[in-house]
């Protein structure tokens, strides 16, 4: 009941704030929906699969008596699922939708808001962002107006338009609950808009619009029991989707550029240890030799705070931004260093041409590394042959290093941004340093920073 009361209050407030009015003079979203609705379509997908036959053939005795194979009850038949899509180019018949909606489709049908139906072909797909572009041949289509998802704020009102459960076009209202959501496992490149506007199965690929009816996102994912809506839905920002759509239409595939750096989220401890004036951005923990980043002059410890003047809040955002550029693109990176801000220009190279990082040979730790035992990197380490530094052979759970996140099996490769190629160098550098201690740690094939204090 609390959720119902909250939804009712939200609806009343949104309608009160809406500038447009219905024919009766009452505040209403209806005029906006009337404009936008024709741009949102239903997508019906035919796939082939196996289903259990519930007839007599399913009886084990029948199997045995007639000598039938155990899988005889599996019957191949066409299966149909539904989703949504958004008309983004009326003259060409291009429709933007989610990749998982059309994945493994043997045929695709599009139904417009007025009921007209057409067959669709796939122009291109990008599983890494869960996006796809379809095409239909039809006259009199209505394109949606593109918005700017970068201008969204938490608390802004949005409406989700789609085809939930195959019921037909449906509109739900809510707010932007959060921005820049990542780590959901829904796609390789994630930067989701989170909303409490109801998004249910079948809404995927539909439109998330602002109160002006401008497209700000493509509905994509749900978090909830059995896929049911519980007020947490996610949409792909249209700023991200537009770049993918443009490449899919032009080439039928996505070609991504790469900078050649390993990055991690910045935070207050790292900012203090790196002597920079911001806790936002992405910290460069490693630079691949010979990569565009290395050629441009990026060094470990740099904090990237913007790409082409677009702010970078965290590592996932930087990764998504770089991946949105095609190879050979030239990007301007705003960098923070101790007592210095600078702009670095880098020319990206193709992602497929990138090499795996080549990351940076027994003593007891002292000071901030007390209760830590360091050895040379030997064959027992996964890092053997990959890096030089100090292998963490053992450590106490009571140590400051453990509290900072250092683990047995890690390899310490730098101390306060100074390379350390053996255990004694790590101990000496740590002993000569005051708190906090910035360690470069090689783990799972990559380097990250830890702050020991």
Short mmCIF file of C-alpha atoms in Angstrom, two decimals:
data_model
loop_
_atom_site.label_atom_id
_atom_site.label_comp_id
_atom_site.label_asym_id
_atom_site.label_seq_id
_atom_site.Cartn_x
_atom_site.Cartn_y
_atom_site.Cartn_z
CA UNK A 1 0.00 0.00 0.00
CA UNK A 2 2.89 2.38 0.75
CA UNK A 3 4.15 1.92 -2.83
CA UNK A 4 0.68 2.58 -4.25
CA UNK A 5 0.29 5.75 -2.18
CA UNK A 6 3.73 6.93 -3.24
CA UNK A 7 3.01 6.27 -6.92
CA UNK A 8 -0.29 8.15 -6.65
CA UNK A 9 1.39 11.12 -4.99
CA UNK A 10 4.11 11.08 -7.66
CA UNK A 11 1.55 11.12 -10.45
CA UNK A 12 -0.39 14.00 -8.91
CA UNK A 13 2.78 16.04 -8.42
CA UNK A 14 4.04 15.40 -11.97
CA UNK A 15 0.72 16.35 -13.47
CA UNK A 16 0.68 19.52 -11.42
CA UNK A 17 4.14 20.47 -12.69
CA UNK A 18 3.36 19.67 -16.32
CA UNK A 19 2.87 22.80 -18.40
CA UNK A 20 0.54 21.26 -20.95
CA UNK A 21 -3.17 20.88 -20.30
CA UNK A 22 -5.83 18.61 -21.67
CA UNK A 23 -8.95 19.77 -23.47
CA UNK A 24 -10.69 20.02 -20.09
CA UNK A 25 -8.06 22.44 -18.82
CA UNK A 26 -6.61 19.94 -16.35
CA UNK A 27 -2.83 19.33 -16.23
CA UNK A 28 -2.01 16.24 -18.29
CA UNK A 29 0.77 14.36 -20.03
CA UNK A 30 -1.67 13.36 -22.77
CA UNK A 31 -0.65 16.03 -25.33
CA UNK A 32 3.00 15.00 -25.04
CA UNK A 33 2.19 11.28 -25.24
CA UNK A 34 0.01 11.92 -28.29
CA UNK A 35 3.04 13.43 -30.07
CA UNK A 36 5.53 10.78 -28.95
CA UNK A 37 3.37 7.65 -29.04
CA UNK A 38 3.52 7.12 -32.83
CA UNK A 39 7.32 6.93 -32.60
CA UNK A 40 7.28 3.91 -30.26
CA UNK A 41 6.60 0.50 -31.81
CA UNK A 42 5.99 -3.05 -30.68
CA UNK A 43 8.54 -5.66 -31.76
CA UNK A 44 7.50 -9.30 -32.20
CA UNK A 45 10.34 -11.81 -32.51
CA UNK A 46 10.09 -15.33 -33.86
CA UNK A 47 12.72 -17.80 -32.66
CA UNK A 48 12.99 -21.56 -32.81
CA UNK A 49 13.31 -23.69 -29.69
CA UNK A 50 12.25 -26.88 -27.98
CA UNK A 51 9.25 -27.29 -25.73
CA UNK A 52 8.00 -30.23 -23.71
CA UNK A 53 5.13 -32.19 -25.22
CA UNK A 54 2.48 -32.62 -22.52
CA UNK A 55 0.66 -35.39 -24.40
CA UNK A 56 0.86 -39.17 -23.89
CA UNK A 57 4.36 -39.05 -25.38
CA UNK A 58 5.51 -37.59 -22.08
CA UNK A 59 4.69 -40.84 -20.23
CA UNK A 60 7.92 -42.79 -19.39
CA UNK A 61 6.04 -46.10 -19.80
CA UNK A 62 5.08 -45.08 -23.35
CA UNK A 63 8.77 -44.39 -24.05
CA UNK A 64 9.86 -47.78 -22.78
CA UNK A 65 7.09 -49.78 -24.45
CA UNK A 66 7.70 -48.35 -27.91
CA UNK A 67 11.48 -47.97 -27.55
CA UNK A 68 11.42 -44.20 -28.02
CA UNK A 69 14.48 -42.08 -27.16
CA UNK A 70 14.38 -40.10 -23.94
CA UNK A 71 14.24 -36.74 -25.74
CA UNK A 72 11.29 -37.71 -27.92
CA UNK A 73 9.08 -35.34 -25.94
CA UNK A 74 11.18 -32.35 -27.02
CA UNK A 75 9.33 -30.75 -29.91
CA UNK A 76 10.84 -28.10 -32.15
CA UNK A 77 8.51 -25.20 -32.66
CA UNK A 78 8.54 -21.47 -33.33
CA UNK A 79 8.54 -19.34 -30.20
CA UNK A 80 7.44 -15.70 -30.07
CA UNK A 81 8.56 -12.99 -27.69
CA UNK A 82 7.79 -9.29 -27.65
CA UNK A 83 9.68 -6.10 -27.03
CA UNK A 84 9.67 -2.46 -28.02
CA UNK A 85 11.52 -0.09 -30.32
CA UNK A 86 11.79 3.61 -31.18
CA UNK A 87 11.64 5.15 -34.65
CA UNK A 88 14.74 7.34 -34.92
CA UNK A 89 14.67 8.07 -38.69
CA UNK A 90 11.25 8.19 -40.31
CA UNK A 91 12.51 8.72 -43.87
CA UNK A 92 14.76 5.65 -43.76
CA UNK A 93 12.62 3.51 -41.45
CA UNK A 94 15.34 3.03 -38.82
CA UNK A 95 14.26 1.72 -35.42
CA UNK A 96 16.47 1.64 -32.32
CA UNK A 97 15.90 -1.21 -29.86
CA UNK A 98 17.73 -3.50 -27.41
CA UNK A 99 20.02 -6.24 -28.70
CA UNK A 100 18.58 -8.82 -26.32
CA UNK A 101 15.14 -8.22 -27.82
CA UNK A 102 16.23 -9.40 -31.30
CA UNK A 103 18.97 -11.84 -30.30
CA UNK A 104 18.59 -15.17 -32.17
CA UNK A 105 15.54 -13.89 -34.05
CA UNK A 106 14.55 -15.83 -37.17
CA UNK A 107 12.04 -13.14 -38.14
CA UNK A 108 11.02 -9.76 -36.73
CA UNK A 109 7.68 -8.02 -37.01
CA UNK A 110 6.99 -4.37 -36.19
CA UNK A 111 3.58 -3.07 -35.18
CA UNK A 112 3.07 0.69 -35.19
CA UNK A 113 0.96 2.53 -32.65
CA UNK A 114 -1.87 2.71 -35.23
CA UNK A 115 -1.85 -1.06 -35.69
CA UNK A 116 -0.05 -1.24 -39.05
CA UNK A 117 2.39 -4.17 -39.21
CA UNK A 118 5.65 -4.56 -41.16
CA UNK A 119 8.51 -7.02 -41.46
CA UNK A 120 11.85 -5.72 -40.21
CA UNK A 121 15.46 -6.48 -41.05
CA UNK A 122 18.46 -6.09 -38.74
CA UNK A 123 20.87 -3.35 -39.82
CA UNK A 124 23.38 -4.04 -37.05
CA UNK A 125 23.73 -5.10 -33.44
CA UNK A 126 26.08 -4.32 -30.57
CA UNK A 127 25.85 -6.87 -27.73
CA UNK A 128 28.45 -4.91 -25.72
CA UNK A 129 25.96 -2.07 -25.17
CA UNK A 130 22.75 -4.10 -25.69
CA UNK A 131 21.66 -2.04 -28.70
CA UNK A 132 20.41 -2.89 -32.18
CA UNK A 133 19.12 -1.02 -35.23
CA UNK A 134 16.24 -2.38 -37.34
CA UNK A 135 14.75 -1.15 -40.61
CA UNK A 136 11.25 -1.26 -42.06
CA UNK A 137 9.91 -0.03 -45.39
CA UNK A 138 6.94 2.21 -44.66
CA UNK A 139 5.59 5.66 -45.41
CA UNK A 140 4.23 8.21 -42.98
CA UNK A 141 6.39 7.21 -40.02
CA UNK A 142 7.01 9.57 -37.11
CA UNK A 143 10.53 10.04 -35.71
CA UNK A 144 11.08 10.79 -32.07
CA UNK A 145 12.93 13.96 -31.09
CA UNK A 146 16.32 13.32 -29.52
CA UNK A 147 17.12 14.77 -26.10
CA UNK A 148 20.35 15.16 -24.14
CA UNK A 149 20.79 12.55 -21.44
CA UNK A 150 23.86 14.43 -20.18
CA UNK A 151 21.50 17.15 -18.93
CA UNK A 152 19.42 14.77 -16.80
CA UNK A 153 19.46 15.23 -13.04
CA UNK A 154 18.44 12.89 -10.28
CA UNK A 155 14.84 13.82 -9.52
CA UNK A 156 13.88 14.82 -13.08
CA UNK A 157 10.57 13.36 -14.27
CA UNK A 158 10.65 10.78 -17.06
CA UNK A 159 8.09 8.56 -18.77
CA UNK A 160 8.69 5.03 -20.07
CA UNK A 161 6.79 4.04 -23.22
CA UNK A 162 6.76 0.47 -24.48
CA UNK A 163 4.97 -2.83 -24.87
CA UNK A 164 5.05 -4.58 -21.46
CA UNK A 165 3.96 -8.24 -21.45
CA UNK A 166 2.80 -7.81 -25.06
CA UNK A 167 -0.20 -5.78 -23.91
CA UNK A 168 0.34 -2.98 -26.41
CA UNK A 169 1.63 0.55 -25.99
CA UNK A 170 1.76 1.53 -22.32
CA UNK A 171 3.03 4.66 -20.55
CA UNK A 172 4.44 4.81 -17.01
CA UNK A 173 5.72 7.82 -15.10
CA UNK A 174 8.53 8.23 -12.59
CA UNK A 175 11.73 10.08 -11.84
CA UNK A 176 15.42 9.63 -12.55
CA UNK A 177 16.55 7.72 -9.47
CA UNK A 178 20.29 7.65 -10.24
CA UNK A 179 22.78 8.22 -13.05
CA UNK A 180 25.89 6.40 -14.22
CA UNK A 181 24.88 2.98 -12.91
CA UNK A 182 27.35 0.24 -13.88
CA UNK A 183 28.39 -3.23 -12.78
CA UNK A 184 24.95 -4.78 -13.37
CA UNK A 185 26.23 -7.41 -15.79
CA UNK A 186 23.60 -6.45 -18.36
CA UNK A 187 26.21 -5.29 -20.90
CA UNK A 188 29.97 -4.87 -21.23
CA UNK A 189 29.70 -1.09 -21.45
CA UNK A 190 27.28 0.21 -18.84
CA UNK A 191 26.30 3.75 -17.90
CA UNK A 192 22.63 3.28 -17.09
CA UNK A 193 19.98 5.79 -16.12
CA UNK A 194 18.11 4.32 -13.15
CA UNK A 195 14.42 5.14 -12.92
CA UNK A 196 11.40 4.15 -10.85
CA UNK A 197 9.09 4.53 -13.87
CA UNK A 198 7.68 1.01 -14.20
CA UNK A 199 9.68 -1.06 -16.70
CA UNK A 200 8.51 -4.64 -17.20
CA UNK A 201 9.30 -7.49 -19.61
CA UNK A 202 8.42 -6.24 -23.08
CA UNK A 203 9.44 -2.65 -22.29
CA UNK A 204 13.01 -3.40 -23.40
CA UNK A 205 13.97 -1.31 -26.40
CA UNK A 206 11.25 1.25 -25.68
CA UNK A 207 11.58 4.96 -25.04
CA UNK A 208 12.46 6.82 -21.88
CA UNK A 209 11.42 10.43 -22.49
CA UNK A 210 11.48 13.66 -20.53
CA UNK A 211 8.40 15.80 -19.99
CA UNK A 212 9.04 17.57 -23.31
CA UNK A 213 8.74 14.21 -25.07
CA UNK A 214 12.43 14.09 -26.02
CA UNK A 215 14.17 10.71 -26.05
CA UNK A 216 16.71 10.49 -23.23
CA UNK A 217 17.15 6.72 -22.97
CA UNK A 218 16.41 3.25 -24.34
CA UNK A 219 14.80 1.03 -21.73
CA UNK A 220 17.00 -2.00 -21.16
CA UNK A 221 17.06 -3.82 -17.83
CA UNK A 222 15.07 -4.66 -14.73
CA UNK A 223 16.12 -5.64 -11.23
CA UNK A 224 13.46 -7.53 -9.34
CA UNK A 225 12.18 -10.99 -8.38
CA UNK A 226 11.46 -13.08 -11.50
CA UNK A 227 11.98 -10.00 -13.66
CA UNK A 228 8.99 -8.19 -12.16
CA UNK A 229 9.12 -4.44 -11.64
CA UNK A 230 9.83 -3.25 -8.10
CA UNK A 231 10.63 0.36 -8.93
CA UNK A 232 14.19 -0.22 -10.20
CA UNK A 233 14.61 -0.05 -13.97
CA UNK A 234 17.49 0.95 -16.20
CA UNK A 235 17.83 2.72 -19.52
CA UNK A 236 20.78 3.28 -21.86
CA UNK A 237 21.50 7.04 -22.12
CA UNK A 238 20.62 8.36 -25.55
CA UNK A 239 23.95 10.23 -25.73
CA UNK A 240 25.66 6.84 -25.63
CA UNK A 241 23.09 5.17 -27.90
CA UNK A 242 23.37 7.82 -30.64
CA UNK A 243 27.04 7.08 -31.25
CA UNK A 244 26.38 3.35 -31.43
CA UNK A 245 23.38 3.86 -33.72
CA UNK A 246 25.40 6.04 -36.12
CA UNK A 247 28.10 3.39 -36.50
CA UNK A 248 25.62 0.54 -36.90
CA UNK A 249 23.80 2.39 -39.67
CA UNK A 250 27.04 3.35 -41.42
CA UNK A 251 28.97 0.08 -41.04
CA UNK A 252 26.62 -2.57 -39.62
CA UNK A 253 29.06 -3.11 -36.76
CA UNK A 254 30.90 -1.25 -34.05
CA UNK A 255 34.58 -0.40 -34.25
CA UNK A 256 35.88 0.92 -30.95
CA UNK A 257 38.95 2.94 -30.23
CA UNK A 258 41.30 2.19 -27.37
CA UNK A 259 43.55 4.39 -25.25
CA UNK A 260 45.70 1.61 -23.79
CA UNK A 261 45.38 2.36 -20.08
CA UNK A 262 44.20 0.46 -17.02
CA UNK A 263 42.03 2.66 -14.82
CA UNK A 264 40.21 2.65 -11.49
CA UNK A 265 37.82 4.92 -9.62
CA UNK A 266 39.28 7.91 -7.84
CA UNK A 267 38.39 8.52 -4.17
CA UNK A 268 39.37 10.85 -1.32
CA UNK A 269 42.25 8.65 -0.13
CA UNK A 270 43.71 8.31 -3.62
CA UNK A 271 43.26 12.03 -4.28
CA UNK A 272 45.21 12.84 -1.09
CA UNK A 273 47.94 10.33 -1.92
CA UNK A 274 48.22 11.58 -5.51
CA UNK A 275 48.13 15.22 -4.35
CA UNK A 276 45.29 16.21 -6.68
CA UNK A 277 42.41 18.50 -5.83
CA UNK A 278 39.53 16.22 -6.83
CA UNK A 279 38.16 12.86 -5.72
CA UNK A 280 36.25 12.46 -9.00
CA UNK A 281 37.54 11.08 -12.28
CA UNK A 282 39.45 7.94 -13.24
CA UNK A 283 42.94 7.16 -11.94
CA UNK A 284 45.38 5.70 -14.47
CA UNK A 285 47.04 2.77 -12.70
CA UNK A 286 48.84 1.37 -15.72
CA UNK A 287 49.82 2.45 -19.24
CA UNK A 288 50.42 -0.14 -21.96
CA UNK A 289 53.82 0.46 -23.61
CA UNK A 290 53.46 1.73 -27.16
CA UNK A 291 49.75 2.48 -26.70
CA UNK A 292 48.07 5.77 -27.68
CA UNK A 293 48.06 6.72 -24.01
CA UNK A 294 51.79 6.11 -23.69
CA UNK A 295 52.56 8.02 -26.89
CA UNK A 296 50.44 10.94 -25.66
CA UNK A 297 52.40 11.16 -22.41
CA UNK A 298 49.91 9.71 -19.93
CA UNK A 299 51.63 8.26 -16.86
CA UNK A 300 50.44 6.09 -13.94
CA UNK A 301 48.85 8.27 -11.29
CA UNK A 302 47.27 10.67 -13.76
CA UNK A 303 43.63 11.45 -12.99
CA UNK A 304 41.45 11.86 -16.09
CA UNK A 305 38.63 14.30 -15.28
CA UNK A 306 37.22 15.04 -18.75
CA UNK A 307 37.19 13.82 -22.36
CA UNK A 308 36.62 16.53 -24.97
CA UNK A 309 35.36 18.75 -22.13
CA UNK A 310 32.74 16.17 -21.04
CA UNK A 311 33.21 15.50 -17.32
CA UNK A 312 34.41 12.05 -16.21
CA UNK A 313 33.03 10.96 -12.85
CA UNK A 314 34.50 7.48 -12.56
CA UNK A 315 36.41 4.73 -14.36
CA UNK A 316 33.32 3.16 -15.95
CA UNK A 317 32.35 6.49 -17.45
CA UNK A 318 35.82 7.02 -18.96
CA UNK A 319 35.81 3.49 -20.37
CA UNK A 320 32.42 4.09 -21.99
CA UNK A 321 33.47 7.45 -23.39
CA UNK A 322 36.63 6.11 -25.02
CA UNK A 323 34.77 3.10 -26.41
CA UNK A 324 32.22 5.41 -28.05
CA UNK A 325 34.91 6.82 -30.38
CA UNK A 326 35.92 4.94 -33.54
CA UNK A 327 39.60 4.12 -34.16
CA UNK A 328 41.81 6.96 -35.37
CA UNK A 329 39.71 9.49 -33.44
CA UNK A 330 41.68 12.22 -31.70
CA UNK A 331 40.50 12.92 -28.14
CA UNK A 332 41.44 15.64 -25.68
CA UNK A 333 41.91 14.38 -22.13
CA UNK A 334 41.84 16.75 -19.16
CA UNK A 335 44.40 15.46 -16.65
CA UNK A 336 45.08 16.26 -13.00
CA UNK A 337 48.59 15.86 -11.58
CA UNK A 338 50.13 17.17 -8.35
CA UNK A 339 49.78 20.97 -8.51
CA UNK A 340 49.12 20.78 -12.23
CA UNK A 341 46.20 20.54 -14.67
CA UNK A 342 46.88 19.86 -18.33
CA UNK A 343 45.27 18.72 -21.55
CA UNK A 344 46.69 15.74 -23.43
CA UNK A 345 45.73 14.81 -26.99
CA UNK A 346 45.69 11.13 -27.96
CA UNK A 347 44.88 9.32 -31.20
CA UNK A 348 42.97 6.12 -30.48
CA UNK A 349 43.82 2.81 -32.10
CA UNK A 350 41.50 -0.11 -32.94
CA UNK A 351 40.42 -2.17 -29.96
CA UNK A 352 41.14 -5.45 -31.74
CA UNK A 353 44.74 -4.40 -32.33
CA UNK A 354 45.39 -3.74 -28.65
CA UNK A 355 47.89 -5.89 -26.85
CA UNK A 356 47.38 -7.29 -23.42
CA UNK A 357 49.04 -5.10 -20.79
CA UNK A 358 52.69 -5.94 -20.14
CA UNK A 359 52.69 -5.04 -16.44
CA UNK A 360 55.61 -3.82 -14.68
CA UNK A 361 62.44 -9.99 -9.01
CA UNK A 362 62.42 -12.06 1.10
CA UNK A 363 62.09 -9.49 3.43
CA UNK A 364 59.87 -8.36 6.29
CA UNK A 365 58.03 -5.11 5.78
CA UNK A 366 58.57 -2.13 8.06
CA UNK A 367 56.52 0.86 9.14
CA UNK A 368 53.24 0.94 7.24
CA UNK A 369 54.18 -2.44 5.75
CA UNK A 370 54.77 -4.10 9.11
CA UNK A 371 53.48 -7.67 9.43
CA UNK A 372 53.86 -8.18 5.67
CA UNK A 373 56.30 -10.75 4.26
CA UNK A 374 57.66 -10.01 0.78
CA UNK A 375 59.54 -12.31 -1.59
CA UNK A 376 60.72 -12.28 -5.18
CA UNK A 377 58.11 -13.15 -7.79
CA UNK A 378 58.50 -16.90 -8.36
CA UNK A 379 56.83 -19.67 -10.36
CA UNK A 380 54.23 -20.11 -7.63
CA UNK A 381 52.78 -16.70 -8.55
CA UNK A 382 50.40 -16.08 -11.43
CA UNK A 383 52.42 -12.93 -12.02
CA UNK A 384 55.62 -14.90 -12.75
CA UNK A 385 57.11 -13.73 -16.04
CA UNK A 386 54.62 -10.89 -16.25
CA UNK A 387 55.94 -8.33 -13.78
CA UNK A 388 58.72 -7.43 -11.38
CA UNK A 389 58.18 -6.32 -7.81
CA UNK A 390 57.58 -7.78 -4.36
CA UNK A 391 55.36 -10.83 -4.00
CA UNK A 392 53.18 -10.70 -0.87
CA UNK A 393 53.94 -14.15 0.53
CA UNK A 394 52.15 -13.69 3.84
CA UNK A 395 50.55 -10.98 5.95
CA UNK A 396 48.67 -10.50 9.17
CA UNK A 397 44.99 -9.59 9.17
CA UNK A 398 45.95 -7.02 11.82
CA UNK A 399 48.32 -5.15 9.51
CA UNK A 400 47.57 -1.71 8.11
CA UNK A 401 48.23 -3.08 4.63
CA UNK A 402 45.48 -5.67 5.10
CA UNK A 403 43.08 -2.94 6.20
CA UNK A 404 43.93 -1.06 2.99
CA UNK A 405 42.99 -4.10 0.88
CA UNK A 406 46.41 -5.71 0.22
CA UNK A 407 46.13 -9.50 -0.13
CA UNK A 408 48.51 -12.46 -0.05
CA UNK A 409 49.46 -13.21 -3.66
CA UNK A 410 49.52 -9.55 -4.69
CA UNK A 411 52.69 -8.11 -6.23
CA UNK A 412 53.72 -4.60 -5.12
CA UNK A 413 55.24 -2.90 -8.17
CA UNK A 414 55.48 0.71 -7.03
CA UNK A 415 55.58 2.83 -3.89
CA UNK A 416 54.39 6.42 -4.04
CA UNK A 417 54.49 6.21 -7.85
CA UNK A 418 58.13 5.05 -7.88
CA UNK A 419 58.75 1.71 -9.57
CA UNK A 420 59.98 -1.06 -7.29
CA UNK A 421 61.46 -4.13 -8.99
CA UNK A 422 62.28 -6.27 -5.94
CA UNK A 423 61.20 -6.74 -2.30
CA UNK A 424 64.03 -4.71 -0.79
CA UNK A 425 63.23 -1.72 -2.98
CA UNK A 426 59.63 -1.85 -1.77
CA UNK A 427 60.70 -1.93 1.87
CA UNK A 428 63.26 0.87 1.41
CA UNK A 429 60.83 3.12 -0.41
CA UNK A 430 58.13 2.49 2.19
CA UNK A 431 60.52 3.18 5.08
CA UNK A 432 61.48 6.51 3.53
CA UNK A 433 57.88 7.59 3.08
CA UNK A 434 55.40 9.21 5.42
CA UNK A 435 51.75 8.25 5.67
CA UNK A 436 49.75 7.73 3.57
CA UNK A 437 51.57 5.14 1.45
CA UNK A 438 50.43 4.74 -2.18
CA UNK A 439 51.10 1.21 -3.40
CA UNK A 440 50.84 0.08 -7.01
CA UNK A 441 49.60 -3.52 -6.76
CA UNK A 442 49.56 -6.11 -9.55
CA UNK A 443 46.53 -8.40 -9.20
CA UNK A 444 44.55 -10.49 -11.70
CA UNK A 445 46.67 -9.28 -14.59
CA UNK A 446 46.39 -5.55 -13.90
CA UNK A 447 47.76 -2.85 -11.60
CA UNK A 448 45.62 -0.88 -9.16
CA UNK A 449 46.43 1.61 -6.41
CA UNK A 450 45.93 1.04 -2.68
CA UNK A 451 46.38 3.62 0.07
CA UNK A 452 47.92 2.41 3.33
CA UNK A 453 47.51 4.82 6.21
#
